[in-house]
Tab-separated table of C-alpha atoms and ligand atoms in Angstrom:
chain	number	residue	atom	x	y	z
A	1	UNK	CA	0.061	13.386	-4.997
A	2	UNK	CA	2.213	10.487	-3.400
A	3	UNK	CA	1.180	9.218	0.004
A	4	UNK	CA	4.009	10.161	2.617
A	5	UNK	CA	4.321	9.379	6.358
A	6	UNK	CA	4.398	13.204	6.972
A	7	UNK	CA	0.888	13.594	5.426
A	8	UNK	CA	-0.482	10.306	6.987
A	9	UNK	CA	0.483	11.561	10.382
A	10	UNK	CA	-1.491	14.834	9.821
A	11	UNK	CA	-4.544	13.309	8.056
A	12	UNK	CA	-4.947	10.511	10.454
A	13	UNK	CA	-4.676	12.868	13.439
A	14	UNK	CA	-7.608	14.746	11.775
A	15	UNK	CA	-9.503	11.521	11.064
A	16	UNK	CA	-9.040	9.998	14.625
A	17	UNK	CA	-11.895	11.672	16.446
A	18	UNK	CA	-14.453	10.895	13.684
A	19	UNK	CA	-13.136	7.677	12.057
A	20	UNK	CA	-15.208	5.154	14.076
A	21	UNK	CA	-18.492	7.032	13.460
A	22	UNK	CA	-17.970	7.632	9.743
A	23	UNK	CA	-15.714	5.565	7.526
A	24	UNK	CA	-15.335	3.067	10.266
A	25	UNK	CA	-19.156	2.266	10.039
A	26	UNK	CA	-19.041	2.055	6.307
A	27	UNK	CA	-16.167	-0.600	6.268
A	28	UNK	CA	-17.658	-2.772	8.968
A	29	UNK	CA	-19.210	-5.526	6.767
A	30	UNK	CA	-15.912	-5.875	4.786
A	31	UNK	CA	-13.711	-6.120	7.765
A	32	UNK	CA	-16.107	-8.521	9.410
A	33	UNK	CA	-16.031	-10.829	6.428
A	34	UNK	CA	-12.159	-10.485	6.097
A	35	UNK	CA	-11.694	-11.670	9.621
A	36	UNK	CA	-14.139	-14.504	9.152
A	37	UNK	CA	-12.241	-15.782	6.331
A	38	UNK	CA	-9.092	-15.646	8.352
A	39	UNK	CA	-10.674	-18.277	10.729
A	40	UNK	CA	-8.652	-17.360	13.879
A	41	UNK	CA	-8.492	-19.909	16.666
A	42	UNK	CA	-7.779	-19.401	20.281
A	43	UNK	CA	-4.104	-19.488	21.140
A	44	UNK	CA	-3.023	-17.940	17.857
A	45	UNK	CA	-0.688	-14.798	17.581
A	46	UNK	CA	-2.095	-12.116	15.291
A	47	UNK	CA	-0.358	-8.922	13.802
A	48	UNK	CA	-2.805	-5.972	12.877
A	49	UNK	CA	-0.826	-3.885	10.484
A	50	UNK	CA	-2.062	-0.231	10.473
A	51	UNK	CA	-4.255	-1.103	13.414
A	52	UNK	CA	-5.851	2.517	13.420
A	53	UNK	CA	-8.491	3.033	16.012
A	54	UNK	CA	-8.771	-0.585	16.620
A	55	UNK	CA	-11.889	-1.169	14.730
A	56	UNK	CA	-10.980	-4.786	14.159
A	57	UNK	CA	-10.407	-5.551	17.814
A	58	UNK	CA	-14.132	-6.337	18.886
A	59	UNK	CA	-14.365	-8.733	15.974
A	60	UNK	CA	-11.553	-10.923	16.998
A	61	UNK	CA	-12.256	-14.142	18.948
A	62	UNK	CA	-11.214	-14.624	22.554
A	63	UNK	CA	-7.982	-16.367	23.316
A	64	UNK	CA	-6.083	-14.534	20.489
A	65	UNK	CA	-2.847	-12.716	21.278
A	66	UNK	CA	-2.803	-9.404	19.260
A	67	UNK	CA	-0.164	-7.039	18.373
A	68	UNK	CA	-1.255	-3.817	16.571
A	69	UNK	CA	1.192	-1.455	14.784
A	70	UNK	CA	0.395	1.932	13.665
A	71	UNK	CA	2.241	5.283	12.701
A	72	UNK	CA	-0.435	7.705	14.206
A	73	UNK	CA	-0.235	8.164	18.050
A	74	UNK	CA	-3.840	9.707	17.864
A	75	UNK	CA	-5.183	6.657	16.089
A	76	UNK	CA	-3.590	4.405	18.438
A	77	UNK	CA	-4.972	6.273	21.490
A	78	UNK	CA	-8.396	5.656	20.202
A	79	UNK	CA	-7.561	1.882	19.843
A	80	UNK	CA	-6.163	1.884	23.397
A	81	UNK	CA	-9.432	3.403	24.576
A	82	UNK	CA	-11.165	0.132	23.619
A	83	UNK	CA	-9.028	-1.951	26.008
A	84	UNK	CA	-9.253	-4.015	27.898
A	85	UNK	CA	-10.774	-6.697	25.922
A	86	UNK	CA	-11.925	-9.658	27.858
A	87	UNK	CA	-10.032	-12.860	26.999
A	88	UNK	CA	-7.715	-11.141	24.499
A	89	UNK	CA	-4.127	-9.878	25.048
A	90	UNK	CA	-3.533	-6.729	23.056
A	91	UNK	CA	-0.298	-4.655	22.743
A	92	UNK	CA	0.274	-1.691	20.406
A	93	UNK	CA	3.514	-0.517	18.928
A	94	UNK	CA	3.697	2.983	17.363
A	95	UNK	CA	5.841	3.038	14.359
A	96	UNK	CA	6.293	2.853	10.608
A	97	UNK	CA	4.939	-0.490	9.171
A	98	UNK	CA	7.137	-0.201	6.076
A	99	UNK	CA	9.481	-2.258	7.994
A	100	UNK	CA	8.914	-5.208	10.370
A	101	UNK	CA	8.571	-3.921	13.999
A	102	UNK	CA	7.928	-7.372	15.550
A	103	UNK	CA	9.558	-10.621	15.705
A	104	UNK	CA	10.155	-12.648	12.503
A	105	UNK	CA	8.281	-15.927	11.754
A	106	UNK	CA	6.387	-15.763	15.090
A	107	UNK	CA	2.864	-14.988	13.997
A	108	UNK	CA	0.032	-17.306	12.833
A	109	UNK	CA	-1.829	-14.453	11.055
A	110	UNK	CA	-1.482	-10.954	9.751
A	111	UNK	CA	-4.324	-8.581	8.925
A	112	UNK	CA	-3.889	-5.833	6.308
A	113	UNK	CA	-7.150	-3.991	6.437
A	114	UNK	CA	-7.062	-0.665	4.644
A	115	UNK	CA	-3.452	-0.143	4.995
A	116	UNK	CA	-1.746	-1.136	1.745
A	117	UNK	CA	-3.489	1.737	-0.102
A	118	UNK	CA	-2.597	4.174	2.516
A	119	UNK	CA	1.047	3.487	3.619
A	120	UNK	CA	3.662	5.293	1.236
A	121	UNK	CA	5.087	2.047	-0.021
A	122	UNK	CA	2.474	-0.655	0.012
A	123	UNK	CA	4.788	-3.405	-1.432
A	124	UNK	CA	7.325	-2.838	1.336
A	125	UNK	CA	4.718	-3.073	3.963
A	126	UNK	CA	3.341	-6.272	2.614
A	127	UNK	CA	6.654	-7.957	2.234
A	128	UNK	CA	8.131	-6.757	5.448
A	129	UNK	CA	4.917	-7.814	7.594
A	130	UNK	CA	4.547	-11.195	5.880
A	131	UNK	CA	7.996	-11.891	7.357
A	132	UNK	CA	6.254	-12.013	10.553
A	133	UNK	CA	4.392	-15.025	9.546
A	134	UNK	CA	5.412	-18.643	10.544
A	135	UNK	CA	5.714	-20.895	7.428
A	136	UNK	CA	2.278	-21.806	6.287
A	137	UNK	CA	0.839	-18.865	8.175
A	138	UNK	CA	-2.002	-16.763	6.635
A	139	UNK	CA	-2.841	-13.199	6.043
A	140	UNK	CA	-5.935	-11.275	4.961
A	141	UNK	CA	-6.076	-8.204	2.936
A	142	UNK	CA	-9.235	-5.889	2.664
A	143	UNK	CA	-8.670	-2.845	0.498
A	144	UNK	CA	-9.455	-1.260	-2.842
A	145	UNK	CA	-7.044	-1.678	-5.749
A	146	UNK	CA	-6.828	-0.621	-9.337
A	147	UNK	CA	-7.663	-3.349	-12.031
A	148	UNK	CA	-4.594	-5.612	-12.595
A	149	UNK	CA	-4.466	-5.054	-16.437
A	150	UNK	CA	-3.936	-2.028	-18.506
A	151	UNK	CA	-3.072	1.526	-17.746
A	152	UNK	CA	-4.699	3.399	-14.886
A	153	UNK	CA	-7.357	5.616	-16.593
A	154	UNK	CA	-6.932	9.355	-16.552
A	155	UNK	CA	-10.134	9.778	-14.537
A	156	UNK	CA	-8.823	7.519	-11.865
A	157	UNK	CA	-5.557	9.436	-11.738
A	158	UNK	CA	-7.514	12.705	-11.412
A	159	UNK	CA	-9.645	11.360	-8.588
A	160	UNK	CA	-6.589	10.022	-6.905
A	161	UNK	CA	-5.360	13.489	-6.317
A	162	UNK	CA	-8.293	14.098	-4.125
A	163	UNK	CA	-8.316	10.638	-2.523
A	164	UNK	CA	-4.666	10.841	-1.512
A	165	UNK	CA	-5.551	14.174	0.326
A	166	UNK	CA	-7.968	12.196	2.373
A	167	UNK	CA	-5.466	9.598	3.092
A	168	UNK	CA	-5.678	6.754	0.465
A	169	UNK	CA	-4.326	6.007	-2.976
A	170	UNK	CA	-6.679	4.315	-5.618
A	171	UNK	CA	-4.017	3.606	-8.246
A	172	UNK	CA	-2.202	0.702	-6.706
A	173	UNK	CA	-2.336	-2.913	-8.106
A	174	UNK	CA	-2.282	-5.775	-5.608
A	175	UNK	CA	-0.562	-7.952	-8.048
A	176	UNK	CA	2.448	-5.601	-8.138
A	177	UNK	CA	2.635	-5.668	-4.352
A	178	UNK	CA	2.320	-9.382	-3.930
A	179	UNK	CA	4.887	-10.398	-6.496
A	180	UNK	CA	7.976	-12.060	-4.942
A	181	UNK	CA	6.352	-11.742	-1.447
A	182	UNK	CA	6.630	-15.546	-0.629
A	183	UNK	CA	2.981	-15.686	-0.157
A	184	UNK	CA	0.112	-16.785	-2.595
A	185	UNK	CA	-3.541	-15.987	-2.943
A	186	UNK	CA	-5.678	-18.914	-1.713
A	187	UNK	CA	-8.998	-17.168	-1.838
A	188	UNK	CA	-10.237	-13.812	-3.309
A	189	UNK	CA	-13.768	-12.173	-3.239
A	190	UNK	CA	-15.384	-8.967	-4.058
A	191	UNK	CA	-16.568	-6.913	-1.071
A	192	UNK	CA	-18.310	-3.611	-0.242
A	193	UNK	CA	-18.833	-0.750	-2.705
A	194	UNK	CA	-20.022	-3.050	-5.489
A	195	UNK	CA	-16.788	-5.099	-5.428
A	196	UNK	CA	-14.507	-1.991	-5.577
A	197	UNK	CA	-13.251	-3.164	-2.400
A	198	UNK	CA	-11.713	-6.839	-2.311
A	199	UNK	CA	-10.684	-9.397	0.185
A	200	UNK	CA	-7.672	-11.672	-0.436
A	201	UNK	CA	-6.709	-14.511	1.875
A	202	UNK	CA	-2.882	-15.194	1.429
A	203	UNK	CA	-0.948	-18.344	2.633
A	204	UNK	CA	2.857	-18.063	3.140
A	205	UNK	CA	4.845	-20.688	1.393
A	206	UNK	CA	6.515	-23.146	3.452
A	207	UNK	CA	9.888	-22.358	1.430
B	301	SAM	C1	-7.548	3.858	6.666
B	301	SAM	S1	-6.838	3.642	8.247
B	301	SAM	C2	-7.125	1.962	8.458
B	301	SAM	C3	-6.956	1.563	9.925
B	301	SAM	C4	-7.460	0.251	10.336
B	301	SAM	N1	-6.690	-0.858	9.730
B	301	SAM	C5	-8.891	-0.031	9.861
B	301	SAM	O1	-9.186	-1.001	9.221
B	301	SAM	O2	-9.820	0.655	10.300
B	301	SAM	C6	-5.060	3.481	7.737
B	301	SAM	C7	-4.210	3.528	8.887
B	301	SAM	O3	-2.843	3.569	8.488
B	301	SAM	C8	-1.984	4.057	9.380
B	301	SAM	N2	-0.730	4.365	8.648
B	301	SAM	C9	-0.398	5.251	7.729
B	301	SAM	N3	0.947	5.171	7.416
B	301	SAM	C10	1.455	4.269	8.163
B	301	SAM	C11	2.744	3.683	8.314
B	301	SAM	N4	3.782	4.214	7.602
B	301	SAM	N5	3.028	2.744	9.204
B	301	SAM	C12	1.979	2.327	10.018
B	301	SAM	N6	0.681	2.712	9.972
B	301	SAM	C13	0.427	3.807	8.925
B	301	SAM	C14	-2.742	5.402	9.680
B	301	SAM	O4	-2.252	5.885	10.925
B	301	SAM	C15	-4.075	4.762	9.801
B	301	SAM	O5	-4.347	4.393	11.161
């Protein structure tokens, strides 16, 4: 099954009341580490792509100016319920992050936590939202991807039928998405679930 916005709207409406107490908890160590690697500083502008229930918000340092984008009104309603956050300015935009919904070249950092395996076209999402970065800006990706080399094994393809029903695709390769994006990997590490989830720190080239 292919991920679609229609299905994502349905499945994330269903996830929204239980997300923070279930999967949200499971992902906490990974997202904490991803944001640590990003090394945000006060005064920086940050774009959260697929902001969801705002599980990243409490982990962001004071003084950061945050814009979060998400397709699901119900997930965003949960995120809004976490506001106000002392010392942080937070704005949400509801929309499809397969295209850029914010100003181009205006952000210091972008977070792609658990979105590139969910959104229908992960490559478009990555490329479009990297346009938001200033030259030399940085982005972090925390997600699970298929191994870069070889075919996707049949077992993984079968499992993917079920995982897409629950709102995530496990057959995507990060290298395919990153190609020609104008950014490069400057740090990579294995994360939770015995390294099945990974963290990538990207830097946008200065042209
Ligand atoms: C697995 S959740 C991750 C949420 C959050 N980033 C986190 O780390 O907890 C995936 C999110 O992607 C959002 N999403 C799915 N399709 C989208 C799209 N086309 N544009 C923007 N957000 C989308 C869903 O609504 C959901 O909130």
